[in-house]
Coordinates of C-alpha atoms in Angstrom, one line a residue:
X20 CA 160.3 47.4 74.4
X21 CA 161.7 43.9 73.5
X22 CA 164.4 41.9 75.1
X23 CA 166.9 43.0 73.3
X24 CA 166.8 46.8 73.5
X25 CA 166.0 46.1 77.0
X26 CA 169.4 43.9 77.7
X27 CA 172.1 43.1 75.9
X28 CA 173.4 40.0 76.2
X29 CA 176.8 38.8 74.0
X30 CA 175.2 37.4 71.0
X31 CA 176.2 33.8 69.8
X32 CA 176.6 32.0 66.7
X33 CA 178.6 34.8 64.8
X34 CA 182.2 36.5 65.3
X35 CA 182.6 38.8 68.6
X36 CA 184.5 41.9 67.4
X37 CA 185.9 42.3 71.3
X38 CA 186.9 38.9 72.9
X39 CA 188.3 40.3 76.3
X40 CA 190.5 38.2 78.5
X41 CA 189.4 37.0 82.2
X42 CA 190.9 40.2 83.6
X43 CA 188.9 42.6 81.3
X44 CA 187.0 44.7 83.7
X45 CA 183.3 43.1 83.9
X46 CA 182.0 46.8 82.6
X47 CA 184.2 46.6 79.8
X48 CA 183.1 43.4 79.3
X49 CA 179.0 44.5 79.1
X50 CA 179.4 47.7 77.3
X51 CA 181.2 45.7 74.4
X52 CA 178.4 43.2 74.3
X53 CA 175.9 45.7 73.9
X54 CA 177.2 47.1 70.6
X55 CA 177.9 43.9 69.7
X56 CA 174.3 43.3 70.0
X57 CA 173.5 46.4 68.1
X58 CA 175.7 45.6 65.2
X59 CA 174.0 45.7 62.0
X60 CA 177.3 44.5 59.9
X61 CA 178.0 47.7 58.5
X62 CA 175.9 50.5 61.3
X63 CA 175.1 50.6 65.3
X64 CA 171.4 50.6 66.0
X65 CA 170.9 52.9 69.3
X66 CA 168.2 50.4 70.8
X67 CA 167.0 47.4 68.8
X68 CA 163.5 48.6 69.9
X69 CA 163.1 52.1 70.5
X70 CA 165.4 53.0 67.5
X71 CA 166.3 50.6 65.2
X72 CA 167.9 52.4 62.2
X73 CA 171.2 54.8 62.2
X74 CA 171.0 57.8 63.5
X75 CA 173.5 60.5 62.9
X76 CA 175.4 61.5 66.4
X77 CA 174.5 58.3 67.8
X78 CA 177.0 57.0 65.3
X79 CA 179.4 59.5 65.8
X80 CA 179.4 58.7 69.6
X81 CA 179.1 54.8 68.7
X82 CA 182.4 55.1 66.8
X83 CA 183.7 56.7 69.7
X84 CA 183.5 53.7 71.9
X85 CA 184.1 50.9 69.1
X86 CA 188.0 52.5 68.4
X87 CA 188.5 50.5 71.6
X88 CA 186.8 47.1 70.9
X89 CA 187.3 47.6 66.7
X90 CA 189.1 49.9 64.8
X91 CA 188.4 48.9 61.6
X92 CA 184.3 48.6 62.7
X93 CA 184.9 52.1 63.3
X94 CA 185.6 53.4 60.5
X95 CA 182.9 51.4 59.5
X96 CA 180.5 53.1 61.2
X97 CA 181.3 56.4 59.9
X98 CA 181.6 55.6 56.4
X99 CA 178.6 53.9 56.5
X100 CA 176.9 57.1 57.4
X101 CA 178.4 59.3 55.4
X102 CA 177.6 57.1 52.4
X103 CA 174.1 58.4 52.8
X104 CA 175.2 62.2 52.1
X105 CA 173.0 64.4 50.6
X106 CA 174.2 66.3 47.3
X107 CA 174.5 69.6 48.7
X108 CA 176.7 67.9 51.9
X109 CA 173.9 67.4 54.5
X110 CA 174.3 64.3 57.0
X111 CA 170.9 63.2 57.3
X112 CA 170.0 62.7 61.1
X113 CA 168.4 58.5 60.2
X114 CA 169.9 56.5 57.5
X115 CA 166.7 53.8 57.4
X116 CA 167.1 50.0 57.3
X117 CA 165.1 48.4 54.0
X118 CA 164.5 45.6 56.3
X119 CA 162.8 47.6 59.4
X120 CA 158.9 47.2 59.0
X121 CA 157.7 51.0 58.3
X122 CA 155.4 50.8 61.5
X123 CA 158.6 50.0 64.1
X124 CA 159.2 53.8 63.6
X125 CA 157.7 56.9 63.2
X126 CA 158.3 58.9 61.2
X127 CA 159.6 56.4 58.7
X128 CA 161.0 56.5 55.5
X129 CA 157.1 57.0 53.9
X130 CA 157.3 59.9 55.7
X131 CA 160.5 61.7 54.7
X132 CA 160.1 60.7 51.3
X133 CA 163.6 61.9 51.0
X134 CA 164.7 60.0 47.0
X135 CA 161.5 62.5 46.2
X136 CA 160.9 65.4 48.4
X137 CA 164.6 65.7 48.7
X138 CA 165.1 64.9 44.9
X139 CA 166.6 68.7 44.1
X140 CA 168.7 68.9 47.1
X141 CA 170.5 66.0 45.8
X142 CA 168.7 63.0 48.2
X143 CA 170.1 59.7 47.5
X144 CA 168.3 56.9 45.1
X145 CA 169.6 54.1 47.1
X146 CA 169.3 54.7 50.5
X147 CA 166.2 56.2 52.1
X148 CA 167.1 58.7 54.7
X149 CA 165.3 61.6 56.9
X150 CA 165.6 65.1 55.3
X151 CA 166.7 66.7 58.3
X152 CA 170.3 66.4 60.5
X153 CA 171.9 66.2 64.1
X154 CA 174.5 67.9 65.6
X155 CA 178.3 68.0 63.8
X156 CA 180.2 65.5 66.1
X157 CA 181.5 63.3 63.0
X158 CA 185.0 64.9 62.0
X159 CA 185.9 64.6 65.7
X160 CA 184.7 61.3 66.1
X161 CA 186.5 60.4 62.8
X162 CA 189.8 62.1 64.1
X163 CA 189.8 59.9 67.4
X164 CA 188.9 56.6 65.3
X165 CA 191.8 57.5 63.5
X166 CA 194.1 58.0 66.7
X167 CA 193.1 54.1 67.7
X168 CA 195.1 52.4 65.0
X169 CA 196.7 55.2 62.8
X170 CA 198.0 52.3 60.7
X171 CA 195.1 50.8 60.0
X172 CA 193.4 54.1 58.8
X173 CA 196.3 55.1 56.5
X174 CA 196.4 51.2 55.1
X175 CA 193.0 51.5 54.4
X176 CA 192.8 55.4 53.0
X177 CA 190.3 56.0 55.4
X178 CA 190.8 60.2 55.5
X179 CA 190.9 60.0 51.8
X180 CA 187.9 58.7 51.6
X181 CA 185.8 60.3 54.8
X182 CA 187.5 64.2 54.7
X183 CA 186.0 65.1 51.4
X184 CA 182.2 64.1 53.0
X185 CA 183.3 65.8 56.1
X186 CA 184.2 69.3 54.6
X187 CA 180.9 69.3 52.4
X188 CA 179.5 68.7 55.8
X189 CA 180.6 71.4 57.0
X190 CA 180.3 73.7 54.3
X191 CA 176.6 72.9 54.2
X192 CA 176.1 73.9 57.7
X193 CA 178.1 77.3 57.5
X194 CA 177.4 78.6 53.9
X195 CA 173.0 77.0 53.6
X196 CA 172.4 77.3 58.0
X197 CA 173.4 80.9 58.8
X198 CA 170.1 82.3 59.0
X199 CA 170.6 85.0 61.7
X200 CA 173.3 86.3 59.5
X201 CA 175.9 86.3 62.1
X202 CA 177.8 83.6 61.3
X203 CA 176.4 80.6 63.2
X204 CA 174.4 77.9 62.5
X205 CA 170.7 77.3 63.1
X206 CA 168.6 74.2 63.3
X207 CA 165.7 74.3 62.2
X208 CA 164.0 71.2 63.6
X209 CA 164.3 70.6 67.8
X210 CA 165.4 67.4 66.7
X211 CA 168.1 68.3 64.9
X212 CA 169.5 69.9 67.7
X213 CA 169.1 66.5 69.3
X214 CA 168.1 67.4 72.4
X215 CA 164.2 66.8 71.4
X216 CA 161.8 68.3 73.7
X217 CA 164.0 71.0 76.1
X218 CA 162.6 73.8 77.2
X219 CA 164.7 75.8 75.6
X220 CA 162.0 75.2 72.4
X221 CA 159.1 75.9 74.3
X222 CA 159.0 79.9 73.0
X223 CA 159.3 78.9 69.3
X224 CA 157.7 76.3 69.4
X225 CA 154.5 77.9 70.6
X226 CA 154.5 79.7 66.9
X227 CA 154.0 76.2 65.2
X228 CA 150.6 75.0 64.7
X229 CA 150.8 71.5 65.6
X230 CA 149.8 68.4 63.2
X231 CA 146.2 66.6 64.3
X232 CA 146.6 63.8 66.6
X233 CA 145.1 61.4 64.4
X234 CA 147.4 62.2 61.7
X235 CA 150.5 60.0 63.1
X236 CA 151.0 57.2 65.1
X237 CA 153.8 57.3 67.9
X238 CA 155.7 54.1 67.7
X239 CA 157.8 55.7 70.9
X240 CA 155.1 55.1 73.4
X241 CA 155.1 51.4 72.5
X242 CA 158.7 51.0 74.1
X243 CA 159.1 53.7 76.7
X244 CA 156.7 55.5 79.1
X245 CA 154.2 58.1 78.0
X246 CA 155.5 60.1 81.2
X247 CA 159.1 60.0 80.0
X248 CA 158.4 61.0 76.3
X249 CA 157.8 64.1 74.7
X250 CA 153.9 65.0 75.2
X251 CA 151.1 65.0 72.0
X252 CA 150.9 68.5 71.8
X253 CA 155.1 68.6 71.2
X254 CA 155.3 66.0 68.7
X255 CA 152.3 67.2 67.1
X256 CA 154.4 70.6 66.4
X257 CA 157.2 68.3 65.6
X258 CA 155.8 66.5 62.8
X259 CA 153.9 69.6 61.6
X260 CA 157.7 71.3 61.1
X261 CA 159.5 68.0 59.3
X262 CA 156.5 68.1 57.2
X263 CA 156.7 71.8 56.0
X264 CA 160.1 71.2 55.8
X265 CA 159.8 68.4 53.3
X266 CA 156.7 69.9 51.3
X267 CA 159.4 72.7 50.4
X268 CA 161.4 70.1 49.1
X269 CA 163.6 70.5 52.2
X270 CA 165.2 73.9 51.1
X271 CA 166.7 75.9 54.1
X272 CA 165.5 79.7 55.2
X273 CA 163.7 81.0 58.1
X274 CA 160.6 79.3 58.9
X275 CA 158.5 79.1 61.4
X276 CA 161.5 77.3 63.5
X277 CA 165.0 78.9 63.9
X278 CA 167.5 78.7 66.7
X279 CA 171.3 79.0 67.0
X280 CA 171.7 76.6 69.6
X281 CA 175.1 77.1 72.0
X282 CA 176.1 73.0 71.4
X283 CA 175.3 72.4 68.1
X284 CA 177.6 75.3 67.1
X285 CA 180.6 74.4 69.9
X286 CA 180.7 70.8 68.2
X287 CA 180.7 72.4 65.4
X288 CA 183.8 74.8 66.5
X289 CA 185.5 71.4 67.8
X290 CA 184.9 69.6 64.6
X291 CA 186.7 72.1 62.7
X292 CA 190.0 71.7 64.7
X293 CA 189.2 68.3 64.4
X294 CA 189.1 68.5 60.1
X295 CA 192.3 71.1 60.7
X296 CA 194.1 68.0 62.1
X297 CA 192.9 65.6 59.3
X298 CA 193.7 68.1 56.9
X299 CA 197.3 67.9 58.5
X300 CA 197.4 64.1 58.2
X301 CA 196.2 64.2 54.2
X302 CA 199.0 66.8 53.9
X303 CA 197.1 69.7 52.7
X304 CA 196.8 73.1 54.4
X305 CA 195.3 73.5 58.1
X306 CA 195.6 77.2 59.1
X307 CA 192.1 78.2 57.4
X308 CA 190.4 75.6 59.1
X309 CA 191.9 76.3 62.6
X310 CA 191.0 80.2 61.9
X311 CA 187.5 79.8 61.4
X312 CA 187.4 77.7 64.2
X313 CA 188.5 80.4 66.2
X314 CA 186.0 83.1 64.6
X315 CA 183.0 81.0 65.3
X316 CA 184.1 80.6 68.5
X317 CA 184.2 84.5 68.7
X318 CA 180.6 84.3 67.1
X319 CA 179.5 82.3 69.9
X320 CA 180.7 84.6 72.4
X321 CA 178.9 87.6 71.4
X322 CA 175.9 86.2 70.1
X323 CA 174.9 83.6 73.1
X324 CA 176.7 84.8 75.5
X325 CA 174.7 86.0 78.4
X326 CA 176.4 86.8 81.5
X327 CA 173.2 87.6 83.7
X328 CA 172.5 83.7 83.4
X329 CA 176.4 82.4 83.5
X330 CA 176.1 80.7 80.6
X331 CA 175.3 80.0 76.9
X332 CA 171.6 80.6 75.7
X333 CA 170.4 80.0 72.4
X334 CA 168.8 82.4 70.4
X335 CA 165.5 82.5 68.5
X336 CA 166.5 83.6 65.0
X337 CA 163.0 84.9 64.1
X338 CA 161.9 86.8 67.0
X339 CA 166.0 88.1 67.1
X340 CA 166.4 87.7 71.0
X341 CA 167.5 85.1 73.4
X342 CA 165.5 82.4 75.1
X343 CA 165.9 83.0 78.9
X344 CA 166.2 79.4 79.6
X345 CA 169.1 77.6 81.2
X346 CA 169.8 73.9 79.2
X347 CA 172.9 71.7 79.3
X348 CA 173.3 73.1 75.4
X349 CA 174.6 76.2 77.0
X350 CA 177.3 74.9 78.9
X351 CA 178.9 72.5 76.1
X352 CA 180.8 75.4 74.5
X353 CA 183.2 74.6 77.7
X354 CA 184.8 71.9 74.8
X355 CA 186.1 74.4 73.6
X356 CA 189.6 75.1 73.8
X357 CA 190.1 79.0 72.5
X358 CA 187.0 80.2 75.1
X359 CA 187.8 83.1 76.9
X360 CA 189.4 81.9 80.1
X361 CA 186.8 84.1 82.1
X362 CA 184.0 82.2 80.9
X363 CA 185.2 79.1 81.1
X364 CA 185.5 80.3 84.5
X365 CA 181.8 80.9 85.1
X366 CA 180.6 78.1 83.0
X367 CA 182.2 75.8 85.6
X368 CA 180.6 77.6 88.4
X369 CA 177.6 77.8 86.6
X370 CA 177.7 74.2 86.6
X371 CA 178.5 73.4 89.8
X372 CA 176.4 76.0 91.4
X373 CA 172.7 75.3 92.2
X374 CA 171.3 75.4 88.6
X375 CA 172.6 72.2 87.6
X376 CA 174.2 70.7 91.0
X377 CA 177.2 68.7 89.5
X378 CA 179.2 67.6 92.4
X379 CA 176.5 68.0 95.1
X380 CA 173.0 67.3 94.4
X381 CA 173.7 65.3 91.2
X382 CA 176.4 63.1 89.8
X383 CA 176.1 63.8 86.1
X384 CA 174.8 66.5 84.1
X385 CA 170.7 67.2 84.4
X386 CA 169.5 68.6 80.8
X387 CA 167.8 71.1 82.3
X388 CA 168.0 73.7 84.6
X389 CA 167.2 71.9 88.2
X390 CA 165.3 75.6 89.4
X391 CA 163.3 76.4 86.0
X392 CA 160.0 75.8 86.1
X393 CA 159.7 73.3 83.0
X394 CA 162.0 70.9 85.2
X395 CA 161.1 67.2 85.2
X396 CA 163.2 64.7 86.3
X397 CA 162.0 62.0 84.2
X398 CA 160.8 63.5 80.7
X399 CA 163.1 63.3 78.4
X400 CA 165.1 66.2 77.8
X401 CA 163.5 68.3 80.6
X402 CA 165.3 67.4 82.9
X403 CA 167.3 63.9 83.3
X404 CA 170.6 63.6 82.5
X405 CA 172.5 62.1 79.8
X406 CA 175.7 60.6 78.9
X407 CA 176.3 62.0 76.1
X408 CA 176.3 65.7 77.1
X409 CA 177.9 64.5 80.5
X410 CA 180.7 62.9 78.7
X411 CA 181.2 66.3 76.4
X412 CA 181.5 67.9 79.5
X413 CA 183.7 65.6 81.3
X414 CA 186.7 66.5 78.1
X415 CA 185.3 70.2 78.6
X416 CA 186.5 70.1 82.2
X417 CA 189.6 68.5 82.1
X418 CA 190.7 70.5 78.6
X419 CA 190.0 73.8 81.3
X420 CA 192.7 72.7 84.1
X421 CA 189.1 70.7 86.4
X422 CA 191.0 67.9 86.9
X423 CA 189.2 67.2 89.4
X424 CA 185.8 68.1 88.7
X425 CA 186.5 65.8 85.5
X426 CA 187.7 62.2 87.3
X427 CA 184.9 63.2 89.8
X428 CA 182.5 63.1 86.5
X429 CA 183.9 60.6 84.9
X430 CA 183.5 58.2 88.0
X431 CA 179.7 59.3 88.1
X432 CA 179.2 58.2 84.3
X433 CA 181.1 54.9 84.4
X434 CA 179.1 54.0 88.0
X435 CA 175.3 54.9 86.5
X436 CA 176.1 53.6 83.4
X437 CA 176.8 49.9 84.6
X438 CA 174.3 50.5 87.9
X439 CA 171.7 51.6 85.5
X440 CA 172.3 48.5 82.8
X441 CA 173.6 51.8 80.1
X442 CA 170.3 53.5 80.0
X443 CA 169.2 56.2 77.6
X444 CA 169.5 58.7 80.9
X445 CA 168.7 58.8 84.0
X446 CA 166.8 61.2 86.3
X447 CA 169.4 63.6 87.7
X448 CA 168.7 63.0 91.8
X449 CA 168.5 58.9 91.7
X450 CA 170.0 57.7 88.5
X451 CA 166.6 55.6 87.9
X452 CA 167.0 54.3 84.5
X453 CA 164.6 56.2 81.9
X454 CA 163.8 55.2 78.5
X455 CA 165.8 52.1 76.8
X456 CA 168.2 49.8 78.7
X457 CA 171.6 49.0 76.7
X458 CA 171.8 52.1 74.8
X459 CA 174.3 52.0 72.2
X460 CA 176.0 55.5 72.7
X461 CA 176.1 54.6 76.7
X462 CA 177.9 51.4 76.3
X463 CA 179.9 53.1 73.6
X464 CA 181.1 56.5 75.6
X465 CA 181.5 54.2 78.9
X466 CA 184.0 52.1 76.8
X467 CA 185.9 55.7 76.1
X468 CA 186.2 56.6 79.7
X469 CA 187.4 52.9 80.7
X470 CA 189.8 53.2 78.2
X471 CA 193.6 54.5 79.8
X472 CA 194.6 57.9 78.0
X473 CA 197.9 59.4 77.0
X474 CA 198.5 61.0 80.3
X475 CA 199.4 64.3 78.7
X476 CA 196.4 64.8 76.4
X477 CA 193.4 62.3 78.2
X478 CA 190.3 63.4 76.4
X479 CA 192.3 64.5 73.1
X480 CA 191.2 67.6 72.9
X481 CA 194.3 69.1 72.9
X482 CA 195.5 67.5 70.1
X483 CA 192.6 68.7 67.9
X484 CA 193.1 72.3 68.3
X485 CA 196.9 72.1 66.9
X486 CA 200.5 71.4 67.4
X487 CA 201.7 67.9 66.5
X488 CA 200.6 65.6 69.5
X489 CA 198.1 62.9 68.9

């Protein structure tokens, strides 16, 4: 890993977006200077050296945290992204940088091949970009940006411009993705779920042949450890999917891999409140958007639902059953604000209670179930814990009446994050830094929390699912 993706120090010789005063707090202070040092002039890279192009949620979350240093880099951020759309409304999951050498990460753009391969889905000529996407978290993100300077994004036409892209988005998702038939989404890819290697993929997964060793190179290992990274034998079934999935020139329907994941759906869900409330601003009709919202959300509930486990599971779409593992995916649907009261209910006992220890044996949000089997407290999405899902969580809570579940969260992010220089994660027990050092969407979400809240709507979500505050 280089310096730079290890720390972050404030860059000189060029403009600082943020320029806080004496009395800034000193972890504002660092988690500004680390986007600053990820700031390409128009996109966020995640980690100079681990990844150093755009990546889809990253950005959304990136956006997140720069409404409180830069409004108007933002929106940037976004729009940036979105300019890479795919013809038939995907959000690819990396937006490559021209000026990257192909070997700083694989797979790269040679690849993908996405101006070819993706050619009749309607890839763009311009801009080389994966085929594949991450989870839906951009309409929410662009509805908060909005909320930092509502001024600024009016002057500038900024929901003229992004809510078209948004609602192809999402009409991409729910009228190409429904491949269980029920009315939710599936990935087709672990990584476009985003949560790479959980054991939640283990079943399907075991279906894919995987792609010889010797046929890629993993530029990962060269900036993390091999015992925190996904193993050979996983990437290997990772590459051999994004390949079939590009040699059938990236057209959706059930292959080998298929899951309706619990998160990628609830984000999803929150997104569309989140386009209801754009829709609102733009002065066009909301009511559709707030309805389908609600019968996803009903979707969710009786297709993941399993009460035996007190919480969300996903479901493998060609084997038509759930996968009996417990991952933090299943408890993100707590976001959302028309769950049954019941289940909210359980979900926060479910993650308080021994299976993922929030408030006793850990201090954020392990991505895996602490009892399963497949735990491991340091590889990747086995086991550590994020900030990302913990910070999802933390609005889940506090939407639900947790207030005190939530500030108790909330302190446990904002203390690992600076104690841990922003890591990618941490392992759940010690908060021992795993993978790169001044992550961008750490720095980003730990600006979020710092930042003071209308005290009657905090984490804003109540403002997405309707009414007229925000």
């Amino acid at each position: 890993m280089d310096s730079t993706a290890q720390r972050a120090p404030r860059p000189t010789g060029r403009t600082v977006a943020y320029d806080p005063s004496s009395a800034a707090p000193p972890l504002h202070v660092r988690a500004a200077a680390v986007l600053e040092a990820g700031w390409t002039g128009t996109s966020t890279v995640p980690s100079r050296g681990l990844y150093p192009h755009q990546w889809s949620w990253d950005s959304a979350f990136i956006a997140i945290g720069l409404r409180h240093v830069s409004p108007l880099r933002a929106q940037t951020e976004l729009e940036t992204l979105l300019a890479a759309q795919w013809a038939d409304g995907r959000i690819p999951h990396i937006v490559f940088n021209p000026s990257v050498p192909l070997d700083a990460y694989f797979p790269s753009p040679d690849f993908w091949r996405s101006s070819t391969a993706g050619r009749a889905a309607g890839a763009p000529r311009t801009v080389q970009t994966s085929g594949i996407v991450q989870p839906p978290v951009h309409a929410l993100a662009a509805w908060l940006v909005h909320l930092a300077d509502p001024g600024l994004s009016r002057a500038r036409g900024f929901f003229a411009r992004v809510y078209p892209r948004l609602a192809a988005w999402h009409r991409y998702l729910l009228h190409r993705r429904d491949l269980g038939g029920g009315g939710l989404v599936s990935v087709v890819h672990p990584w476009e779920q985003g949560m790479d290697n959980s054991p939640c993929w283990d079943r399907p997964l075991s279906r894919v042949t995987p792609a010889p060793a010797r046929s890629f190179r993993r530029a990962d290992l060269a900036h993390g450890s091999p015992e925190d990274r996904p193993t050979d034998l996983d990437y290997g079934r990772y590459v051999r999917l994004a390949a079939d999935y590009r040699d059938r020139g990236y057209q959706d329907g059930p292959g080998d891999f298929a899951v309706e994941d619990p998160a990628f759906n609830a984000l999803l869900i929150t997104s569309e409140y989140a386009l209801a409330r754009i829709a609102r601003e733009l002065g066009a009709a909301a009511s559709a958007r707030q309805d389908r919202a609600e019968r996803l959300t009903t979707a969710l509930v009786e297709r993941l639902w399993e009460p035996s486990a007190g919480m969300f599971l996903c479901r493998d779409v060609r084997a038509g059953e759930l996968i009996p593992e417990r991952g933090v995916s299943g408890l993100v649907p707590l976001l959302l604000p028309s769950l049954p009261c019941d289940l909210a209910a359980t979900l926060v006992r479910t993650l308080c209670g021994p299976h993922f220890g929030l408030g006793g044996t850990t201090r954020l949000v392990p991505s895996y179930d602490l009892l399963g089997e497949a735990f491991d407290p340091h590889r990747y999405w086995r086991g550590p814990a994020w900030f990302n899902t913990s910070w999802l969580l933390e609005r889940g809570l506090r939407l639900h009446g947790e207030r005190g579940r939530a500030d108790a969260l909330r302190k446990g992010i904002l203390h690992t994050a600076g104690a841990s220089d922003f890591a990618e994660y941490v392992d759940p027990y010690t908060a021992q830094a795993c993978g790169a050092t001044g992550f961008g969407w750490t720095a980003a979400l730990t600006l979020d929390l710092l930042h003071d809240r209308p005290a009657g709507d905090r984490n804003g979500v109540t403002a997405i699912k309707g009414g007229d505050r925000g």
